Coordinates of C-alpha atoms and ligand atoms in Angstrom, one line a residue:
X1 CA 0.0 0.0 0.0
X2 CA 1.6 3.2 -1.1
X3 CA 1.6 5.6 1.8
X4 CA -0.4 9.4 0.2
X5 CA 1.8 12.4 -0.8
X6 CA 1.8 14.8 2.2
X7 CA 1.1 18.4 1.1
X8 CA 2.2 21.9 2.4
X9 CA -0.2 22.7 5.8
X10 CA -3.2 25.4 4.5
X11 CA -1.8 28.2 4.0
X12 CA 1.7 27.9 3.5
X13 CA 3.2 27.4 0.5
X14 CA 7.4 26.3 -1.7
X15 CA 9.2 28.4 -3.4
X16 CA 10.8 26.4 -6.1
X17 CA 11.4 27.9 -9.7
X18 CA 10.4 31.1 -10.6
X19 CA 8.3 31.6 -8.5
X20 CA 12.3 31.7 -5.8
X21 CA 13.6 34.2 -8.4
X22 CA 10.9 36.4 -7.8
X23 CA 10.6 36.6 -4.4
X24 CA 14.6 37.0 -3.9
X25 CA 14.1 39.8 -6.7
X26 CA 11.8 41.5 -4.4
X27 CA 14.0 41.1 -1.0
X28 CA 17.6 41.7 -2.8
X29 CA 15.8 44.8 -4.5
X30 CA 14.7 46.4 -1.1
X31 CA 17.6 45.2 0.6
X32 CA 20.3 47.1 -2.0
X33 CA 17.8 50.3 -1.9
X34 CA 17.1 51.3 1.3
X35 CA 21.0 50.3 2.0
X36 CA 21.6 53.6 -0.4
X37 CA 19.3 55.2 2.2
X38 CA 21.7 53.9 5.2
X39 CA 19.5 51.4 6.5
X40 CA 21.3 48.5 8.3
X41 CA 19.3 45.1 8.4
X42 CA 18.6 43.3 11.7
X43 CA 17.2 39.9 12.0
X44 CA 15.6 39.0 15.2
X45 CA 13.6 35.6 16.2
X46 CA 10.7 34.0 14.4
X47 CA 8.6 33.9 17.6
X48 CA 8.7 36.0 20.7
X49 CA 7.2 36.3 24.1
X50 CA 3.8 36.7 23.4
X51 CA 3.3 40.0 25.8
X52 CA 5.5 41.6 22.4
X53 CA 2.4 41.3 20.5
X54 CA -0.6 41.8 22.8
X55 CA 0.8 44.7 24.4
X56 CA 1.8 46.8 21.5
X57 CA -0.5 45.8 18.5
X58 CA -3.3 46.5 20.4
X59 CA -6.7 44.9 22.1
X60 CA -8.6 45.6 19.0
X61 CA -6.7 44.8 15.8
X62 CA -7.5 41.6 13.6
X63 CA -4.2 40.6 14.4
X64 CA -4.6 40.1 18.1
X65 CA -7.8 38.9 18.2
X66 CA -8.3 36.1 15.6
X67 CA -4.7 35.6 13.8
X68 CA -1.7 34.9 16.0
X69 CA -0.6 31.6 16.1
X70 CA 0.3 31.3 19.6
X71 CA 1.1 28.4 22.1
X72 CA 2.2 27.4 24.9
X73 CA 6.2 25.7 25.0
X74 CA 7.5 22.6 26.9
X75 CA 8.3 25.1 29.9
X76 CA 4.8 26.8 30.2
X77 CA 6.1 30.0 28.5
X78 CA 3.3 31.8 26.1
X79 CA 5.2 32.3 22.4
X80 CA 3.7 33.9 19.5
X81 CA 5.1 33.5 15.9
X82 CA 5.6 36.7 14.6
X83 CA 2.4 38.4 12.4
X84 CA 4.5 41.0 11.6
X85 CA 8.2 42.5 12.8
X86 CA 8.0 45.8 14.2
X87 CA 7.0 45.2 17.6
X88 CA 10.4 42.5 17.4
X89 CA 12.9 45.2 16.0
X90 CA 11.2 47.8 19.2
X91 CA 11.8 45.3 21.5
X92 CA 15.0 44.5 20.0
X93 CA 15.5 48.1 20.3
X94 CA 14.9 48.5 23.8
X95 CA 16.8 44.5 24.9
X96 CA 19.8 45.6 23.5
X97 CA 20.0 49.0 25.0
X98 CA 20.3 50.9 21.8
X99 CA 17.2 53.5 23.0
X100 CA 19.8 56.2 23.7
X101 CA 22.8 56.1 21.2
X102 CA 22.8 56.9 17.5
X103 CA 19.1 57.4 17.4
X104 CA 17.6 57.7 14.4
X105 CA 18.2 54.3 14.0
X106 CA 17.5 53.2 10.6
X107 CA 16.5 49.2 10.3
X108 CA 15.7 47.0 7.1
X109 CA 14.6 42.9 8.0
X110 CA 13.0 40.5 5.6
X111 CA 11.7 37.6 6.7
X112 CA 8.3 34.8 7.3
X113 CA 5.6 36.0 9.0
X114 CA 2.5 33.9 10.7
X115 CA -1.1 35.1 10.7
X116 CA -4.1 32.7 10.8
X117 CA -6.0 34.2 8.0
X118 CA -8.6 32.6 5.5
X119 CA -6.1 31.5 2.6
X120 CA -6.6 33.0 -0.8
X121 CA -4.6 34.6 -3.6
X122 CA -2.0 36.7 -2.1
X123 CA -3.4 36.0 2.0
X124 CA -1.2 33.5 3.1
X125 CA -0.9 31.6 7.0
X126 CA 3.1 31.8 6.2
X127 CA 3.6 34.8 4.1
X128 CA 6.7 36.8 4.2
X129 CA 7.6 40.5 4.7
X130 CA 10.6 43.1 4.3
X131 CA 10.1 46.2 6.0
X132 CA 11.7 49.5 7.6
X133 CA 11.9 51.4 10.4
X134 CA 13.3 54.7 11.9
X135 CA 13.5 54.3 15.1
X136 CA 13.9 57.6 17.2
X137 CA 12.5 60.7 14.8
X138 CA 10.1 62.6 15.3
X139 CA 10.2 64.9 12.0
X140 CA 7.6 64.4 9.1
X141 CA 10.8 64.3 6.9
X142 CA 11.3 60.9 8.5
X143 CA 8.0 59.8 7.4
X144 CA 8.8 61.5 4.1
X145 CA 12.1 59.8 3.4
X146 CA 10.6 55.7 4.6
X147 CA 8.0 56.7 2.4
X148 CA 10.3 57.5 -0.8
X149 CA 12.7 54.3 0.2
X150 CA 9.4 52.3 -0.1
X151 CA 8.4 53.5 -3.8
X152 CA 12.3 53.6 -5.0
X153 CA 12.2 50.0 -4.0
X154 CA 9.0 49.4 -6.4
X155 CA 10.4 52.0 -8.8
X156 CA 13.9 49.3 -9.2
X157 CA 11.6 46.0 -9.2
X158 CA 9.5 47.6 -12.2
X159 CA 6.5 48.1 -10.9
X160 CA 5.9 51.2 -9.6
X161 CA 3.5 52.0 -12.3
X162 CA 0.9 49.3 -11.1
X163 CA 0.7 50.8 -7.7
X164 CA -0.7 54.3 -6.1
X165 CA 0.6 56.0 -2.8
X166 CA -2.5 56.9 -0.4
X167 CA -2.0 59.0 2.5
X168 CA -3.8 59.9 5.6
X169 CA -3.0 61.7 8.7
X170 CA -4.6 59.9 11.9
X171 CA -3.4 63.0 14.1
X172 CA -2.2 63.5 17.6
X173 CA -3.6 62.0 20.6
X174 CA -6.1 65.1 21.0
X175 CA -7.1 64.9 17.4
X176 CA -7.8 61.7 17.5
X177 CA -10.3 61.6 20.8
X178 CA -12.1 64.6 19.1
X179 CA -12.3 62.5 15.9
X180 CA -13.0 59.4 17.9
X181 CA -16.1 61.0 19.6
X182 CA -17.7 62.4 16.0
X183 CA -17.1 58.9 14.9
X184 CA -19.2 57.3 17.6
X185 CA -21.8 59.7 17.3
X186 CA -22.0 58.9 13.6
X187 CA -21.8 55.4 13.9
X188 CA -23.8 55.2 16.8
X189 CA -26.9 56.7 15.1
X190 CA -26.5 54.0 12.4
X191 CA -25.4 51.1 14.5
X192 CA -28.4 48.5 13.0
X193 CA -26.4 48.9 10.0
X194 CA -23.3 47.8 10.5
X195 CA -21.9 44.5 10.9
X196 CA -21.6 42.5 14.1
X197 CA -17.7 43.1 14.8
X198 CA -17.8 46.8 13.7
X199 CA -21.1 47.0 16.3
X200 CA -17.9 46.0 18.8
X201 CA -15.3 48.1 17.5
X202 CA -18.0 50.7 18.2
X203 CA -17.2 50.6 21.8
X204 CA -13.3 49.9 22.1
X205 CA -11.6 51.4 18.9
X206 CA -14.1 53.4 16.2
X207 CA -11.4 54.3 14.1
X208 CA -10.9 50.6 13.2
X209 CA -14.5 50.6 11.7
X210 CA -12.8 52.9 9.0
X211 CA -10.3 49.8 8.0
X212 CA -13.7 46.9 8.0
X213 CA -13.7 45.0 5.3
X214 CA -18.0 44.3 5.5
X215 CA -19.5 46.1 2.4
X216 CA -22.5 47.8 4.6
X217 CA -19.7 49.3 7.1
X218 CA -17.8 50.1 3.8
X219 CA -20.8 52.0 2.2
X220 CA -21.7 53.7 5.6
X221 CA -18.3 55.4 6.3
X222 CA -18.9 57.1 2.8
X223 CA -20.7 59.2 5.1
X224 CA -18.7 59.4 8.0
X225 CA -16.7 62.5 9.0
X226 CA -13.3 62.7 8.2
X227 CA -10.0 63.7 10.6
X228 CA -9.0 66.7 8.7
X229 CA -11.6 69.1 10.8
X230 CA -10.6 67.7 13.9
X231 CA -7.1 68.2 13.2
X232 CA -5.1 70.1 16.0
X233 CA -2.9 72.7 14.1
X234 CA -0.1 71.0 15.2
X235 CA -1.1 67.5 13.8
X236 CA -2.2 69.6 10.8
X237 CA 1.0 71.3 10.5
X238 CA 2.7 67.6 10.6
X239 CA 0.5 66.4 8.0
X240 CA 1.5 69.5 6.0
X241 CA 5.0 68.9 6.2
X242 CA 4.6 65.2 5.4
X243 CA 3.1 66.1 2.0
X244 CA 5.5 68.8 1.0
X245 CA 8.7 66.6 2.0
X246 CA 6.4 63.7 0.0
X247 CA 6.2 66.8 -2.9
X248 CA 10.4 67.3 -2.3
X249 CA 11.2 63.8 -2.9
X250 CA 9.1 63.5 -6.2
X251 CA 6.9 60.5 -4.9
X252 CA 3.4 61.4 -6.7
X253 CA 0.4 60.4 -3.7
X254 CA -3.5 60.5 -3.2
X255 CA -4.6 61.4 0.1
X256 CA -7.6 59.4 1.4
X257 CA -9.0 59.8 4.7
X258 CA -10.0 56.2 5.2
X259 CA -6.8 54.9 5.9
X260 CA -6.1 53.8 9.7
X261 CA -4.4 51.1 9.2
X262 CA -4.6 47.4 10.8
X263 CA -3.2 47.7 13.7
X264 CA -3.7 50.0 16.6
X265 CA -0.6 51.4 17.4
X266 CA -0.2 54.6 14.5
X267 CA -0.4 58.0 14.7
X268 CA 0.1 60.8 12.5
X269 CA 1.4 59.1 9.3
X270 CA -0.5 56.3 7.7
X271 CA -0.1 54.8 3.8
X272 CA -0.5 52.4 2.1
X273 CA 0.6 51.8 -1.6
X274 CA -2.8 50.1 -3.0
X275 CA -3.0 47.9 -6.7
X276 CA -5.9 46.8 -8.5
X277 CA -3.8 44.1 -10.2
X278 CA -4.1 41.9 -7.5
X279 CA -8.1 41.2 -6.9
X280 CA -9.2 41.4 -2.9
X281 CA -5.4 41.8 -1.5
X282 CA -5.0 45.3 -2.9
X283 CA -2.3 46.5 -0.5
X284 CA 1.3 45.6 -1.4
X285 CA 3.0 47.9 1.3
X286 CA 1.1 50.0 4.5
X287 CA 2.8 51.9 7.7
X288 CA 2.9 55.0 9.2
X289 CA 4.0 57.0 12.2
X290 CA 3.6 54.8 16.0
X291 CA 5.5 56.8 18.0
X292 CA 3.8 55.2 21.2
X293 CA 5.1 51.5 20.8
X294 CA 9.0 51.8 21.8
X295 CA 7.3 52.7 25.1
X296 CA 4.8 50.2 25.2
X297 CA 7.9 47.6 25.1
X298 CA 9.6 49.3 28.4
X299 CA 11.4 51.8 26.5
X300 CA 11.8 55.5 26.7
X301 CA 9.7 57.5 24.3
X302 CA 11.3 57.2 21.0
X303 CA 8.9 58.4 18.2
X304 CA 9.5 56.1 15.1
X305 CA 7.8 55.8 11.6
X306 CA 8.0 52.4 9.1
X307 CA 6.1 50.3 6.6
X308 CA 6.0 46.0 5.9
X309 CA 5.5 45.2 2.1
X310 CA 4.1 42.1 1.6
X311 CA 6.6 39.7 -0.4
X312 CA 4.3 37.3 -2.1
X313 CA 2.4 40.5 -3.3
X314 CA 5.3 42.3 -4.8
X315 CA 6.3 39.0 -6.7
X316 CA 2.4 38.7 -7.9
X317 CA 3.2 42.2 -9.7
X318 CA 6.2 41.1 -11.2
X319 CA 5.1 38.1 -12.4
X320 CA 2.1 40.4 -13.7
X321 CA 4.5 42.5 -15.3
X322 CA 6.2 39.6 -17.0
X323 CA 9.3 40.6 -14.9
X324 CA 10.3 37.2 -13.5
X325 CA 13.9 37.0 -13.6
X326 CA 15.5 34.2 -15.9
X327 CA 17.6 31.1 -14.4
X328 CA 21.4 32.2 -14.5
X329 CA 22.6 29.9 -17.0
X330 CA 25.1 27.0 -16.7
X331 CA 28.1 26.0 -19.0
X332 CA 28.0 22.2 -19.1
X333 CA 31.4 19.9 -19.0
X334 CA 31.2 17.0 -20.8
X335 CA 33.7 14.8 -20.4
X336 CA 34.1 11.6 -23.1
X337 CA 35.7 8.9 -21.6
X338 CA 37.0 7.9 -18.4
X339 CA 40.8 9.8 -18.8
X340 CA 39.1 12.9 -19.5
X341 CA 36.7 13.0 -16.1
X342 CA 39.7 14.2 -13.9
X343 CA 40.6 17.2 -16.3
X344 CA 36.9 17.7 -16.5
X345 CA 37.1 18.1 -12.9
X346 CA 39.1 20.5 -12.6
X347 CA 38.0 22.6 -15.8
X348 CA 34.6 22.6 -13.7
X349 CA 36.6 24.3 -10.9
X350 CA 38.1 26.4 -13.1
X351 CA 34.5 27.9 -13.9
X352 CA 33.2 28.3 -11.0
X353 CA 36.3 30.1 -9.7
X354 CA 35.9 32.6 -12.3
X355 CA 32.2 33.3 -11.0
X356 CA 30.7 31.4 -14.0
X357 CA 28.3 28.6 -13.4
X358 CA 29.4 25.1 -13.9
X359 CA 27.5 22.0 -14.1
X360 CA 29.3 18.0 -14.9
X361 CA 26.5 15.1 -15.1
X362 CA 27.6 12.3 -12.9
X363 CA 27.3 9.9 -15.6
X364 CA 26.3 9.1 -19.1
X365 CA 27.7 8.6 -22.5
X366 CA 28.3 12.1 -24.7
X367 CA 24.6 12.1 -26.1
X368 CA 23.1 11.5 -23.1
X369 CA 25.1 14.8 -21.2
X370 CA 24.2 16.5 -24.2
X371 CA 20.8 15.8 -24.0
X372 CA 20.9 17.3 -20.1
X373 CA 22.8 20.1 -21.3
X374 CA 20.2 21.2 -23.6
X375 CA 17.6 20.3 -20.9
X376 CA 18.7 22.5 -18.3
X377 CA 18.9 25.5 -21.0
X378 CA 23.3 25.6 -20.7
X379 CA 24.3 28.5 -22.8
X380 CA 28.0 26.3 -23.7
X381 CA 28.8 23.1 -23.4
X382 CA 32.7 22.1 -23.1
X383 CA 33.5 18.5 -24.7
X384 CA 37.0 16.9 -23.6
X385 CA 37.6 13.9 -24.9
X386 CA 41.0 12.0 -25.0
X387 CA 41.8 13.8 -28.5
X388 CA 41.4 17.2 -26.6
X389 CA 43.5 16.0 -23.6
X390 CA 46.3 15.2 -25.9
X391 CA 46.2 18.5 -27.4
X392 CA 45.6 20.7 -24.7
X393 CA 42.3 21.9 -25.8
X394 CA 38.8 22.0 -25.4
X395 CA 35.6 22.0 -27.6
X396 CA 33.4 24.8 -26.8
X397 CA 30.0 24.4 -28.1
X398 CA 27.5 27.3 -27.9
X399 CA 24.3 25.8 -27.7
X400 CA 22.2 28.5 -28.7
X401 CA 23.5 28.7 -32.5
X402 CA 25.3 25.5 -32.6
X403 CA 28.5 26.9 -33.8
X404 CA 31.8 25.4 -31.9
X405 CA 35.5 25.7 -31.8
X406 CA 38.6 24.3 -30.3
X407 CA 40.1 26.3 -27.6
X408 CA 43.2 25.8 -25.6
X409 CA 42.6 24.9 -22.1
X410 CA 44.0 27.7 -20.5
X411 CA 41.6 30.3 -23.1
X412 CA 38.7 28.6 -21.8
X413 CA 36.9 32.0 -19.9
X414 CA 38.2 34.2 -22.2
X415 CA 36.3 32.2 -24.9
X416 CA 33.5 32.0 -23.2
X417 CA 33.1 36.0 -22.4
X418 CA 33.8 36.4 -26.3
X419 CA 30.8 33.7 -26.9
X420 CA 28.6 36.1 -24.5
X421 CA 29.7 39.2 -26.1
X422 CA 29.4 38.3 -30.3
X423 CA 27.6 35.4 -30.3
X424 CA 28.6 32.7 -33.0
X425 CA 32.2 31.5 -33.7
X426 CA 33.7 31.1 -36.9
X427 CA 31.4 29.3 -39.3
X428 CA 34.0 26.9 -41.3
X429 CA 35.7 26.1 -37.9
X430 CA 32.5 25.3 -36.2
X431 CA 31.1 22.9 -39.4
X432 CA 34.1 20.9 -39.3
X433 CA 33.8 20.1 -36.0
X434 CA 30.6 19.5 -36.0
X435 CA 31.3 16.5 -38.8
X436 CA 33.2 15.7 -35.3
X437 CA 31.0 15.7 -33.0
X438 CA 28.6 13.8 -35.2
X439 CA 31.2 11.2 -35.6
X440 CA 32.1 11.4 -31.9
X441 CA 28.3 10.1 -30.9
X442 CA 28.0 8.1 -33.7
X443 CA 30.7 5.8 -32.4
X444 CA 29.3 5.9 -29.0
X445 CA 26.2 4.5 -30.4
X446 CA 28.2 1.9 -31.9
X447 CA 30.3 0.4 -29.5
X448 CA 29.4 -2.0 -26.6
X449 CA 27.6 0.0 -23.5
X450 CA 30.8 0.3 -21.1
X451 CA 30.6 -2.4 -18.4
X452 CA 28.8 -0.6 -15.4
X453 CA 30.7 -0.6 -12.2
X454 CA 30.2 -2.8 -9.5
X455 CA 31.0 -1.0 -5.5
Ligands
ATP1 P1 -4.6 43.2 4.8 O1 -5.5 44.4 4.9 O2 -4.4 42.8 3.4 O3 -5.0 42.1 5.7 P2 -2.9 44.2 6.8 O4 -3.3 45.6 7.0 O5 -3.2 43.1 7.7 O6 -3.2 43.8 5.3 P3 -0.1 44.8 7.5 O7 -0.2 44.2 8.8 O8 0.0 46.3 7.3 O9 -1.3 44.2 6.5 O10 1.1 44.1 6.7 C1 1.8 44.8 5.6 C2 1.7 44.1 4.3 O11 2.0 42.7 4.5 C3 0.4 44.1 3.7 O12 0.2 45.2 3.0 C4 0.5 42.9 2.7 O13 1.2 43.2 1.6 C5 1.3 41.9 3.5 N1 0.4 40.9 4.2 C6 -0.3 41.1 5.4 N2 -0.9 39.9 5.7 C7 -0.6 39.0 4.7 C8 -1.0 37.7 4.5 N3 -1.7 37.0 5.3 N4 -0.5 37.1 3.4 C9 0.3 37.7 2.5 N5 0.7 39.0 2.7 C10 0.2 39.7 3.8
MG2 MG1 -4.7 41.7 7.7

């Protein structure tokens, strides 16, 4: 009885193929740009104490309240896995007594993140995210500049054009409780209307009711009232600044006052860079100002600003885009006959020692290693048979034209940076030797199958 083929647990899912490329496009892409805007990555654990996450993201957000994967350990300790990475990086922050030196600190991560969500396109259980954070800055040039780094990122991966910049303000503390108050009044007188968990968000965080994803809450808040009158001037002359640093930088934006974000810890700043390529999951990157969190983890109060871009959605734009990187390709060795494996060998080393990559089957006759070579897309294969050895030379085949010439040994990578640069090799050259070749498999064919090898 064959035992059934075990599959990924819902909701996560392999990287294998393209589908790799893309999503190391995406993390080497933000990694390399907001390096030119001196951010310095950090990595810290996978899970943490779970008092990380229910103190700082909040009583009320999704997140907390239906989607952390949390547990108990061997020893009786509560652990979450991460749902998303800036509570680590502010804890990290404050556990390794960085809160008063060097501040603003500027930090870039990439890495899984765990949320039990509904899977669908784009919403994974095990998704991943690279982010940033300025830890310790309280100017709306801050919020400015991690905004810019977000859409240069997009702007190198291609696909900036697919994507819009929305911004909101969500004010300062006294803003926000005027706001909050007009908002229950509103929602109040409309409560039979709206759906059972905004009816509870009613009571412990209104503004969250702006962020529901229920179609009558959504066509409700069309009526709601908005921040911007309840605006303090100095949250309004943040807000201002944010949008004429935004204006400085040359990153084009929407504002659009129903953006709070998912999680309760922002104020001032929120964004979110929104697609329509991408069906339900239409946010690729969100953040904003939470200047109340570094605190929250037993810090002093260190006003910070940051967004998380979701992985898996970037790499569903580029593969939209057509913008999945192609497989590096190989130069095959092919050695014929026993003599020539050892020379092969270290021709192989050769080639990767130059930075060029090399791939040897483990076995089979010279058809059969063409016939992988040709597989696995090489660009050149290198044939050294006991003829070659003898001479000092090998055959370099380019497999994309099928034009080939002798090389000495020792021109090898020279040759093959030629090949790369102007394509075929000498026509008369190349037809001679592929009468060779020809003649070179034909006589495989021919001859008794070498006895295989008994260990
Ligand atoms: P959504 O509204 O789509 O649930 P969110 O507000 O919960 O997103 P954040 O917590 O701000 O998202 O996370 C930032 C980004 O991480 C999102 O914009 C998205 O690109 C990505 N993301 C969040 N949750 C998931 C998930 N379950 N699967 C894949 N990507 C996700
Ligand atoms: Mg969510």
């Amino acid at each position: 009885m064959s035992t059934p083929a075990l599959q990924p647990a819902r909701g996560t899912h392999d990287l294998i193929g393209d589908e790799f490329r893309r999503h190391q496009q995406v993390i080497d892409a933000a990694r390399h740009i907001a390096s030119l805007y001196g951010f310095e990555e950090w990595a810290t654990p996978v899970f943490e104490d779970t008092r990380v996450f229910s103190r700082s993201l909040g009583d009320t957000s999704d997140v907390v309240t239906k989607e952390m994967y949390t547990f108990t350990d061997r020893g009786g300790e509560s652990v979450t896995l991460r749902p998303e990475n800036t509570a680590g990086v502010c804890r990290a922050l404050v556990s390794n007594g960085l809160t008063q030196s060097n501040l603003p600190r500027k930090v870039f991560y990439a890495g899984p993140m765990f949320r039990y969500e509904r899977p669908q396109k784009g919403r994974y259980r095990q998704f991943h995210q690279i982010g940033i954070e300025v830890l310790g800055a309280a100017e709306p040039l801050a919020d400015a500049e991690v905004i810019a780094c977000g859409w240069h990122i997009q702007q190198e991966l291609g696909i900036s054009e697919g994507t819009v910049l929305e911004v909101n303000t969500l004010g300062d503390r006294p803003s926000r409780e005027a706001y909050r108050a007009a908002l229950v009044e509103y929602f109040t007188a409309h409560k039979d209307r709206l759906s059972e968990d905004s009816r509870m968000r009613l009571e412990k965080n209104p503004l969250r009711i702006l962020d529901s994803k229920d179609r009558n809450d959504q066509a409700l808040m069309a009526g709601a009232p908005t921040i911007h009158q309840y605006l303090t001037p100095e949250a309004a002359a943040f807000y201002d600044g944010l949008r004429r640093h935004l204006d400085a930088f040359k990153v084009p934006y929407r504002e659009n006052p129903r953006i709070v974000r998912g999680l309760d810890y922002y104020n001032h700043t929120a964004f979110e860079f929104v697609t329509d390529r991408l069906g339900a999951q239409g946010t690729v990157m969100g953040g904003g100002r939470y200047d109340g969190l570094v605190e929250q983890m037993g810090g002093p109060n260190t006003p910070s600003v940051g967004w998380a871009a979701g992985v898996e959605r970037l790499s569903l734009l580029l593969e939209a885009a057509g913008l999945t990187p192609a497989a590096p390709r190989a130069v095959a060795v092919i050695p014929v006959g026993e003599a020539a494996e050892a020379a092969a060998i270290s021709l192989l080393q050769l080639l990767r020692g130059a930075g060029l990559v090399a791939e040897m089957a483990y076995r089979g006759n010279l058809k059969r290693r063409m016939e992988r070579a040709n597989r696995i897309k090489a660009a050149a294969a290198l044939i050294l048979g006991d003829d070659e050895l003898a001479k000092g030379v090998v055959v370099v085949r380019n497999l994309d034209d099928g034009t080939q010439a002798e090389v000495p040994l020792d021109g090898v990578i020279a040759a093959l940076a030629e090949t790369e640069v102007d394509g075929a090799m000498e026509a008369t050259l190349a037809a001679q030797m592929e009468g060779e070749l020809e003649a070179m498999m034909e006589a495989e064919d021919e001859a008794p199958p070498p006895p295989r090898k008994r260990r």
